[in-house]
XYZ file of C-alpha atoms in Angstrom:
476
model
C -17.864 34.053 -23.083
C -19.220 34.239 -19.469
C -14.833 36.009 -19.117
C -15.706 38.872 -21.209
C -18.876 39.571 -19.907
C -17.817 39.852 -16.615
C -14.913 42.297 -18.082
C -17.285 44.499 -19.638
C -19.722 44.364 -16.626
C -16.620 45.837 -14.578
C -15.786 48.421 -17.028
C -19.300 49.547 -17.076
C -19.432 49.502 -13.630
C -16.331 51.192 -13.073
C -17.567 54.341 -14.654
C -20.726 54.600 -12.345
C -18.459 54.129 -9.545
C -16.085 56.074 -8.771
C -16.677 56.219 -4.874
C -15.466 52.900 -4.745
C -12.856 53.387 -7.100
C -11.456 56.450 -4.931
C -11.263 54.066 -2.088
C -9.309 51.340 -4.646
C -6.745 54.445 -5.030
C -6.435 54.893 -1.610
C -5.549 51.885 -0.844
C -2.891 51.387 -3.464
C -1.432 55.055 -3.849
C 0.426 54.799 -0.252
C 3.551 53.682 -2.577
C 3.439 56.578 -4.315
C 2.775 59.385 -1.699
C 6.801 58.591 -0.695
C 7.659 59.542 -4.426
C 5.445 62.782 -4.165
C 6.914 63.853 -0.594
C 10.430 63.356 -1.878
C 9.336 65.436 -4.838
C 7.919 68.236 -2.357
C 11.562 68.169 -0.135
C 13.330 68.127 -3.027
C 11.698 71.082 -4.128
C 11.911 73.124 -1.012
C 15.516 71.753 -0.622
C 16.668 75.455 -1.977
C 15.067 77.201 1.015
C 17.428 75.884 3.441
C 19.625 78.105 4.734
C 17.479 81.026 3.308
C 16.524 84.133 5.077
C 13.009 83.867 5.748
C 10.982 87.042 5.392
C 9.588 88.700 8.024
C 6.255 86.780 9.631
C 4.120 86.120 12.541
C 5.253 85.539 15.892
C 6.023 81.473 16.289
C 2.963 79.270 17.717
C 3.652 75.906 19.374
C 2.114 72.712 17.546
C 1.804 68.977 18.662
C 2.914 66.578 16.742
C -0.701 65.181 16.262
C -0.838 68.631 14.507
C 2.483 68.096 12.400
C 1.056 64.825 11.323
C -2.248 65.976 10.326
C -0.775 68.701 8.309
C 1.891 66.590 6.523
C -0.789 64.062 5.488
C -2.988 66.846 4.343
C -0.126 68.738 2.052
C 0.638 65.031 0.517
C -2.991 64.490 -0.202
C -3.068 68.000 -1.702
C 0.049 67.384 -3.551
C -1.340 64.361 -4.770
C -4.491 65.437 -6.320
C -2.616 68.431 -7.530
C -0.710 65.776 -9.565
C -3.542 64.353 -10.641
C -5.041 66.716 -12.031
C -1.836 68.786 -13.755
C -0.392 66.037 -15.167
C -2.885 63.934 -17.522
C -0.226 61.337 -17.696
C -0.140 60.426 -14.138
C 0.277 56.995 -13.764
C 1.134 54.895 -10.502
C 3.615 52.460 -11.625
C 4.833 49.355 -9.320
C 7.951 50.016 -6.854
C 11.347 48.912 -8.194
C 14.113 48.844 -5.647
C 17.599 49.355 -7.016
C 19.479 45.677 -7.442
C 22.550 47.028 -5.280
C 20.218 48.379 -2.467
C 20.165 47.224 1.030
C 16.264 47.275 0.968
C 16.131 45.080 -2.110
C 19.145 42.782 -0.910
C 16.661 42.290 2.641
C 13.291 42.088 0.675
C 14.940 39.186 -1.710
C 15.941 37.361 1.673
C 13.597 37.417 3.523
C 10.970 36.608 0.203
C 13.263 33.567 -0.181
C 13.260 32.402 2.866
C 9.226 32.542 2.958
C 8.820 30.667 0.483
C 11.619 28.396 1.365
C 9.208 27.723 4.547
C 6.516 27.034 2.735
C 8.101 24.972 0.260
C 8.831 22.508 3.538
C 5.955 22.436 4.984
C 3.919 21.410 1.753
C 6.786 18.848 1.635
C 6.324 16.935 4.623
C 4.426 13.867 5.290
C 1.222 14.886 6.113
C 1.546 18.317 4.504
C 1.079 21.124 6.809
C -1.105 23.712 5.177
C -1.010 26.535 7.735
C 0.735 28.902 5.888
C -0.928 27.917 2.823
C -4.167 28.865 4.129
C -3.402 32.068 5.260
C -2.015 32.735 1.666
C -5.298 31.783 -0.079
C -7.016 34.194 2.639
C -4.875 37.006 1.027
C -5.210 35.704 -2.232
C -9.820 36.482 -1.073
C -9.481 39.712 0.170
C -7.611 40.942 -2.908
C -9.986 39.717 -5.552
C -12.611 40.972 -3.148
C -11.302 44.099 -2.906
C -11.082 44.425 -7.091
C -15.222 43.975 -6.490
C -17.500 46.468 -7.345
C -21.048 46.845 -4.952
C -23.109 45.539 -8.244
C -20.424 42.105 -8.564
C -22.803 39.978 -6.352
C -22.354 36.994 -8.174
C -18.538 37.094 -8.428
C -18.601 38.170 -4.762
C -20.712 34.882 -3.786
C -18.968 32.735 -5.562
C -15.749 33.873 -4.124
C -16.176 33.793 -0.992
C -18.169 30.063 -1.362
C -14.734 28.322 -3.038
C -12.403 30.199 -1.167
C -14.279 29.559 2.480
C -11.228 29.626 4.738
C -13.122 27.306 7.317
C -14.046 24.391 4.585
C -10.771 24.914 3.181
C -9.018 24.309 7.197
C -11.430 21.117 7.459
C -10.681 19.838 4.260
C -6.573 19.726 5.151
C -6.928 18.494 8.279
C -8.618 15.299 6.827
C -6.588 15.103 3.924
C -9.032 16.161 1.523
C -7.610 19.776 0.180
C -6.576 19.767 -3.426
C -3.989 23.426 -3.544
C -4.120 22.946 -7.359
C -8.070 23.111 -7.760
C -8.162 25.634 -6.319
C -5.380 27.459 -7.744
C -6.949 26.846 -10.540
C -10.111 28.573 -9.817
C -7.986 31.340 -8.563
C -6.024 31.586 -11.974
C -9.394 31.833 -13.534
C -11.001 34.702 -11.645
C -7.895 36.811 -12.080
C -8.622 36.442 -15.712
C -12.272 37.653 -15.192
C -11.156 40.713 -12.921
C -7.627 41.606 -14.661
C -7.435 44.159 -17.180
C -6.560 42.942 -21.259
C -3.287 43.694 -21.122
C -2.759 41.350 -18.086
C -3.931 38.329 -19.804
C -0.113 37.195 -20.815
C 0.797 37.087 -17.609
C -2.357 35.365 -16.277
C -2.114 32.821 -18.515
C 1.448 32.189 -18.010
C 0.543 30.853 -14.448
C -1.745 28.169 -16.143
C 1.471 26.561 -17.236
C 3.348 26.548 -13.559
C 2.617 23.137 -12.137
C 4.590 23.293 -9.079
C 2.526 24.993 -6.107
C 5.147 27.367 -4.371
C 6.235 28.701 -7.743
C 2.765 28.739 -8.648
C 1.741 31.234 -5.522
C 4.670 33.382 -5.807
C 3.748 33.913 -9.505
C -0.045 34.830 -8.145
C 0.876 36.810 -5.973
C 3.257 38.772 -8.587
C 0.484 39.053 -10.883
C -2.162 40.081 -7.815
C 0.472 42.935 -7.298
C 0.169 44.860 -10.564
C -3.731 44.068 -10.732
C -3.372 46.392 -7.924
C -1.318 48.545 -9.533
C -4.133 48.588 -12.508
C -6.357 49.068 -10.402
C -4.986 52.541 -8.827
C -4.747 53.904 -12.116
C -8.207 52.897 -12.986
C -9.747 54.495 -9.817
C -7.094 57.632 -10.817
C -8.541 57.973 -14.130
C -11.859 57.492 -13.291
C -11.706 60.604 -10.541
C -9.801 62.944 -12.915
C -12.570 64.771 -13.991
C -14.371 65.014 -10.812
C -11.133 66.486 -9.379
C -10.064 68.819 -12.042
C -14.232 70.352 -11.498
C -13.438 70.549 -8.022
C -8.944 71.483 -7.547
C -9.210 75.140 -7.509
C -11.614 75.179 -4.336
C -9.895 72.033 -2.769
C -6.686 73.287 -2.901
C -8.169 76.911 -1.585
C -9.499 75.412 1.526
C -6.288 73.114 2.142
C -3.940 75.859 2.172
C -6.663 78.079 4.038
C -6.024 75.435 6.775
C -2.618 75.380 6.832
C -2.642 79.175 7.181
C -5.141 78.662 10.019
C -2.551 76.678 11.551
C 0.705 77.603 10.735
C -0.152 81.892 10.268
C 3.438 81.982 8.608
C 3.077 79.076 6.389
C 2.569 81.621 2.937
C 5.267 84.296 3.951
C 6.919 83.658 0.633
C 3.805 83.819 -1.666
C 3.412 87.066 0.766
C 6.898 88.262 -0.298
C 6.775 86.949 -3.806
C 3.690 88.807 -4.798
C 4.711 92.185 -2.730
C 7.852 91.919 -4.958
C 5.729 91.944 -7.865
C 3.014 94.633 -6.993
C 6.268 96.988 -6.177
C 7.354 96.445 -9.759
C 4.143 97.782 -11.412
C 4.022 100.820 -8.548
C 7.309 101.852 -9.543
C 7.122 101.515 -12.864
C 3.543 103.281 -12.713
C 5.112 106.146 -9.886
C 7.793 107.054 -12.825
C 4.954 107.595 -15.345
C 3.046 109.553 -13.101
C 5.379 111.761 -12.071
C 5.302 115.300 -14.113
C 9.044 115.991 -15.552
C 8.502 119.820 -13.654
C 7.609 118.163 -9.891
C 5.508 121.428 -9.898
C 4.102 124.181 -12.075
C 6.459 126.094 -13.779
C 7.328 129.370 -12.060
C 5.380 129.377 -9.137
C 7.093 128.800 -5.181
C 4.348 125.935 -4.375
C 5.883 122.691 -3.799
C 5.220 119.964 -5.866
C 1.315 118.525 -5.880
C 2.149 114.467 -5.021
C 0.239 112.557 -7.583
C -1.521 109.784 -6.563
C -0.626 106.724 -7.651
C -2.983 104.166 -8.560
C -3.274 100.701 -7.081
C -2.283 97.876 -9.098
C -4.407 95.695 -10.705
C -4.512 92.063 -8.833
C -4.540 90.616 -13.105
C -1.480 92.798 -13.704
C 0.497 91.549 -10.355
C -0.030 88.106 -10.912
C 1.061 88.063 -14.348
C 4.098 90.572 -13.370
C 4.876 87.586 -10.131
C 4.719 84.820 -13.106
C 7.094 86.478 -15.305
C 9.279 86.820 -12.481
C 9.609 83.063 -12.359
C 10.741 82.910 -15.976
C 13.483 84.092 -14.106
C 13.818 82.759 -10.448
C 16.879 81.965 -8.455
C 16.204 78.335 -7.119
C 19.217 78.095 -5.565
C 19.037 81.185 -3.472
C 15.835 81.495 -3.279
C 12.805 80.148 -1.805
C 10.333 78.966 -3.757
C 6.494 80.441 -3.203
C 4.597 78.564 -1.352
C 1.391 77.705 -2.850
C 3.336 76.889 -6.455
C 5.788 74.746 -4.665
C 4.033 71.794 -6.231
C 4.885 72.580 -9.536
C 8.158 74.076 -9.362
C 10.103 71.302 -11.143
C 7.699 72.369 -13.991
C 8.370 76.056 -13.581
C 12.414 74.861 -13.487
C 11.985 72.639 -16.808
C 9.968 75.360 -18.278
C 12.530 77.818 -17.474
C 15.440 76.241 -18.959
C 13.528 75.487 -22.256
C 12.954 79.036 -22.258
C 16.936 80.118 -21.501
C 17.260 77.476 -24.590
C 14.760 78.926 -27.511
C 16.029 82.573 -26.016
C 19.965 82.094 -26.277
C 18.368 80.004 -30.114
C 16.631 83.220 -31.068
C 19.349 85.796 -30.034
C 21.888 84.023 -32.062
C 19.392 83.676 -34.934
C 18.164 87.339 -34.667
C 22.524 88.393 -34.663
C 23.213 86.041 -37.835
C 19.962 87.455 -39.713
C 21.040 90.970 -39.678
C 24.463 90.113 -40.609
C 23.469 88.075 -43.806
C 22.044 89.064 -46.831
C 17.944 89.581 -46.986
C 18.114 87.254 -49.908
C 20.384 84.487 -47.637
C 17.715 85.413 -44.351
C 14.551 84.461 -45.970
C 15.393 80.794 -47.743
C 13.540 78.484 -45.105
C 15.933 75.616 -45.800
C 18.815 77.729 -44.282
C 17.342 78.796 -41.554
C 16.425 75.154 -40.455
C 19.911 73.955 -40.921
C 21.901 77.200 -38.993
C 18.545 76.185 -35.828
C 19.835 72.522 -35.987
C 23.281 73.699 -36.037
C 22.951 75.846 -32.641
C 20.488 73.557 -30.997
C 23.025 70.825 -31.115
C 25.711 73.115 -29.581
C 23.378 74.217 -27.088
C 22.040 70.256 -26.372
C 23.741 70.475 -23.149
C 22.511 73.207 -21.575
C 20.892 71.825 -18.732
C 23.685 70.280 -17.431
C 26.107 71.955 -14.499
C 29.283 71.518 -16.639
C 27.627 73.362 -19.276
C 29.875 76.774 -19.870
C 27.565 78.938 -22.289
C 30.908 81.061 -23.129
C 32.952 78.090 -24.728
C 29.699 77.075 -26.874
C 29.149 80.398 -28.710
C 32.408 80.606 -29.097
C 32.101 77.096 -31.277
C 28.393 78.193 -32.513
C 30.181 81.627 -33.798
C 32.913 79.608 -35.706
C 29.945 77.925 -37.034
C 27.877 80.071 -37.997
C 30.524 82.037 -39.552
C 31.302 79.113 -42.235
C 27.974 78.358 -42.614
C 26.771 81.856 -43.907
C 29.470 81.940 -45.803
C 29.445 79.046 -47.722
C 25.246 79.901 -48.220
C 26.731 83.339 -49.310
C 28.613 82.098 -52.120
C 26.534 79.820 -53.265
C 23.944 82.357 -53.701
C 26.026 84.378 -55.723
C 26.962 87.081 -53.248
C 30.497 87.309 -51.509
C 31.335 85.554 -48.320
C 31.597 87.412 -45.092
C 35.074 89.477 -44.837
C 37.243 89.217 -41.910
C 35.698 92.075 -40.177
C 32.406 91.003 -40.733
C 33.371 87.451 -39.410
C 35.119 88.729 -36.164
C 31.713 91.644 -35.781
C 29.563 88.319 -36.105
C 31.356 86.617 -33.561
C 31.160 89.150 -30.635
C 27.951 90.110 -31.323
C 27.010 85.908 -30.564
C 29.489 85.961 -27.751
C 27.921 89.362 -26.320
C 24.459 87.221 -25.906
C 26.004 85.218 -22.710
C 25.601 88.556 -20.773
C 22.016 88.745 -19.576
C 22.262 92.711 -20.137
C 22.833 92.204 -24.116
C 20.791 94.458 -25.994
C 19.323 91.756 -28.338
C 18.969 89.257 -25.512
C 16.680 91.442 -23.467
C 14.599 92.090 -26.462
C 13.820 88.088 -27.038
C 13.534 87.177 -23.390
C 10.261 86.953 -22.200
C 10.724 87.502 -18.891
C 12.753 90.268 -19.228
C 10.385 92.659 -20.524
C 8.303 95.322 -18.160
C 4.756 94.291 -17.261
C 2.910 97.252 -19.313
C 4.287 95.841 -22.232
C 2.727 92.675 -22.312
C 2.638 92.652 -26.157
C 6.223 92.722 -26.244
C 6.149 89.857 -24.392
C 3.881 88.339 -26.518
C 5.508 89.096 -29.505
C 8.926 87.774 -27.957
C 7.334 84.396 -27.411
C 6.277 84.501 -31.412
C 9.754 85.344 -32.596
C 11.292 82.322 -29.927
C 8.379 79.611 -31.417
C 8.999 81.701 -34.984
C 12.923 81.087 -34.786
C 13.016 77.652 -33.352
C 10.505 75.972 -36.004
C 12.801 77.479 -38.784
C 9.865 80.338 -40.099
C 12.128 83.165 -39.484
């Protein structure tokens, strides 16, 4: 009873308290900010070697500097995560089992415990190791304390009192497994439900060095709960508060580094020199002057893009960005293995709808419009195309199947529907035209990409994305 009080008294707690739970997170996230800065490298790995654009003159930083700044863009990068991805979890380290680091972690564990297990078996016992672990053992379930836990606090620190416990083995007096036991039960207070299994596993471990390995085991994703509770609990407060965060962090990096945007710079240039051109050959009358008369041509004055129009012209253009010879913007570098997944699921449903959009106009209106066809002949081209993403993948060779395929499959639905099967002409017409859609310049291929379409003509684009979502759930 007094177990799941305590449990709901933390939960209730918990949401009142997410100072304290911020400062849980901090503590435990340090594992994962080496995942995040390996995600950031990885994602500026393209924009080595790359030309940078041109920028300010170079200023000379200390390394206190450098430091500051890396710890700031991993914090950044961090709540960034947090807040993009809902599913952000921070899960325990697993070392590889042929590593080096997990081949030296396993020895040297072993022979800790190997130490221990001597000491405890000598005659007196020699505790001093011992002790120290059941000071560790304190400061983590202290540290799982919220300010309102008084009680648990008190009583922790009153069983586990390092001093008494020192007194009590040099006079023979200290019983390990009472207090082990006391230990087992508080991490059953404190741990969340689904660590129950494994708390009550350690009731049945008699032996105390197994016993304290297995605690501290258990201690370690408590810790690990505990991050995620603290991340969960700060979503909201972060995604209320990300945009102007994230502002001011990158304001001081620009502060410091004065170059450290000069591919956002170049990135959105590109894209505001789109729209001018695009709005200089509208403005421009097809005469240059009036007709007839010897004055030179009045310059019409072009109007200054909208900042709406050139950031949704500089997204499109990362439908469609180089990664490997390009560099990546700066202030989106965070999410560019989104943008990358996001752009090959969008080569996928547009190569999908191409070949869809080709076979349609080939086959009868009657053939076209039964729903039950059209989902088998997507299946049939999303399973050619399953291997897209990889870098073997050769987009030639698997129209060249999907044509073959297509070919017998409109066929056969063609004479089953009472109407004759494609003719040899028809057949070898079909084919080309789903071979043609490898080129990026085919006709019917720039019509359903996206990303491909000019920036006044946003309802194209729209209505491109309807065909793709149309086409791939079998509706068209």
């Amino acid at each position: 009873m007094s177990e799941n009080l305590d449990k709901s008294n933390i939960n209730e707690a918990g949401k009142s308290k997410s100072n304290d739970s911020e400062q849980g997170l901090e503590d435990a996230v340090e594992s994962s900010e080496g995942a995040l800065q390996k995600k950031i490298k990885s994602g500026s790995a393209s924009t080595q070697g790359a030309q940078r654009p041109p920028s300010s003159p170079p200023r000379f930083v200390t390394v206190e500097e450098l430091v500051e700044t890396a710890k700031g863009v991993t914090n950044m990068a961090l709540a960034h995560e947090i807040v993009v991805n809902g599913n952000f979890r921070i899960k325990p380290v697993e070392l590889p089992e042929d590593s080096l680091e997990k081949r030296v972690k396993d020895i040297v564990h072993k022979a800790f415990w190997d130490c221990l297990s001597v000491q405890l078996s000598e005659d007196p016992p020699a505790y001093d190791h011992a002790i120290k672990l059941l000071g560790e053992i304190k400061e983590t379930l202290l540290s799982f304390l919220l300010p309102g836990h008084t009680r648990l606090r008190n009583q922790i620190r009153e069983v586990l009192d390092l001093d008494l416990i020192q007194q009590e083995a040099e006079h023979g007096a200290l019983d390990i497994s009472k207090l082990a036991e006391f230990i087992i039960g508080m991490m059953g207070t404190l741990c969340a439900p689904a660590r129950d299994e494994e708390v009550n596993k350690l009731k049945d471990i008699k032996e105390i060095v197994p016993l304290f390995r297995a605690m501290f085991s258990v201690l370690g994703l408590m810790k690990v709960d505990m991050a995620n509770f603290a991340v969960s609990s700060i979503r909201p407060h972060l995604m209320q508060q990300s945009v102007e965060y994230e502002r001011k962090k990158f304001q001081e990096l620009l502060e410091k580094q004065p170059n450290a945007l000069d591919f956002v710079t170049q990135w959105l240039e590109e894209a505001a020199g789109d729209l001018a051109d695009r709005t200089c050959g509208r403005a421009l009358p097809a005469g240059g002057g009036a007709a007839g008369s010897g004055d030179a041509p009045v310059p019409v004055p072009v109007p200054v893009p909208d900042a709406a129009a050139v950031q949704d012209r500089a997204y499109l253009r990362l439908l469609r960005w180089d990664h490997l010879r390009r560099p990546f913007p700066e202030t989106v570098l965070m999410d560019q293995a989104r943008f990358q997944e996001l752009q090959l699921q969008l080569e996928h449903l547009t190569i999908l709808g191409a070949v869809l959009l080709v076979t349609f106009s080939v086959a009868a209106p009657g053939v076209s419009s039964q729903a039950d066809f059209a989902e088998k002949l997507k299946m049939t081209v999303q399973i050619l195309l399953t291997d897209m993403h990889l870098p073997s993948f050769h987009l030639e060779d698997a129209l060249t199947a999907i044509g073959e395929k297509v070919c017998v499959e409109v066929s056969s639905r063609l004479s089953l529907c009472g109407f004759s099967p494609l003719t040899a002409d028809q057949e070898t017409a079909l084919k080309g035209q789903i071979q043609a859609v490898a080129s990026p310049d085919d006709p019917v291929r720039r019509i359903v990409e996206p990303g491909r379409c000019l920036q006044r003509d946003l309802r194209l684009v729209d209505c491109s994305l309807s065909c793709i979502l149309l086409f791939s759930n079998g509706q068209l």
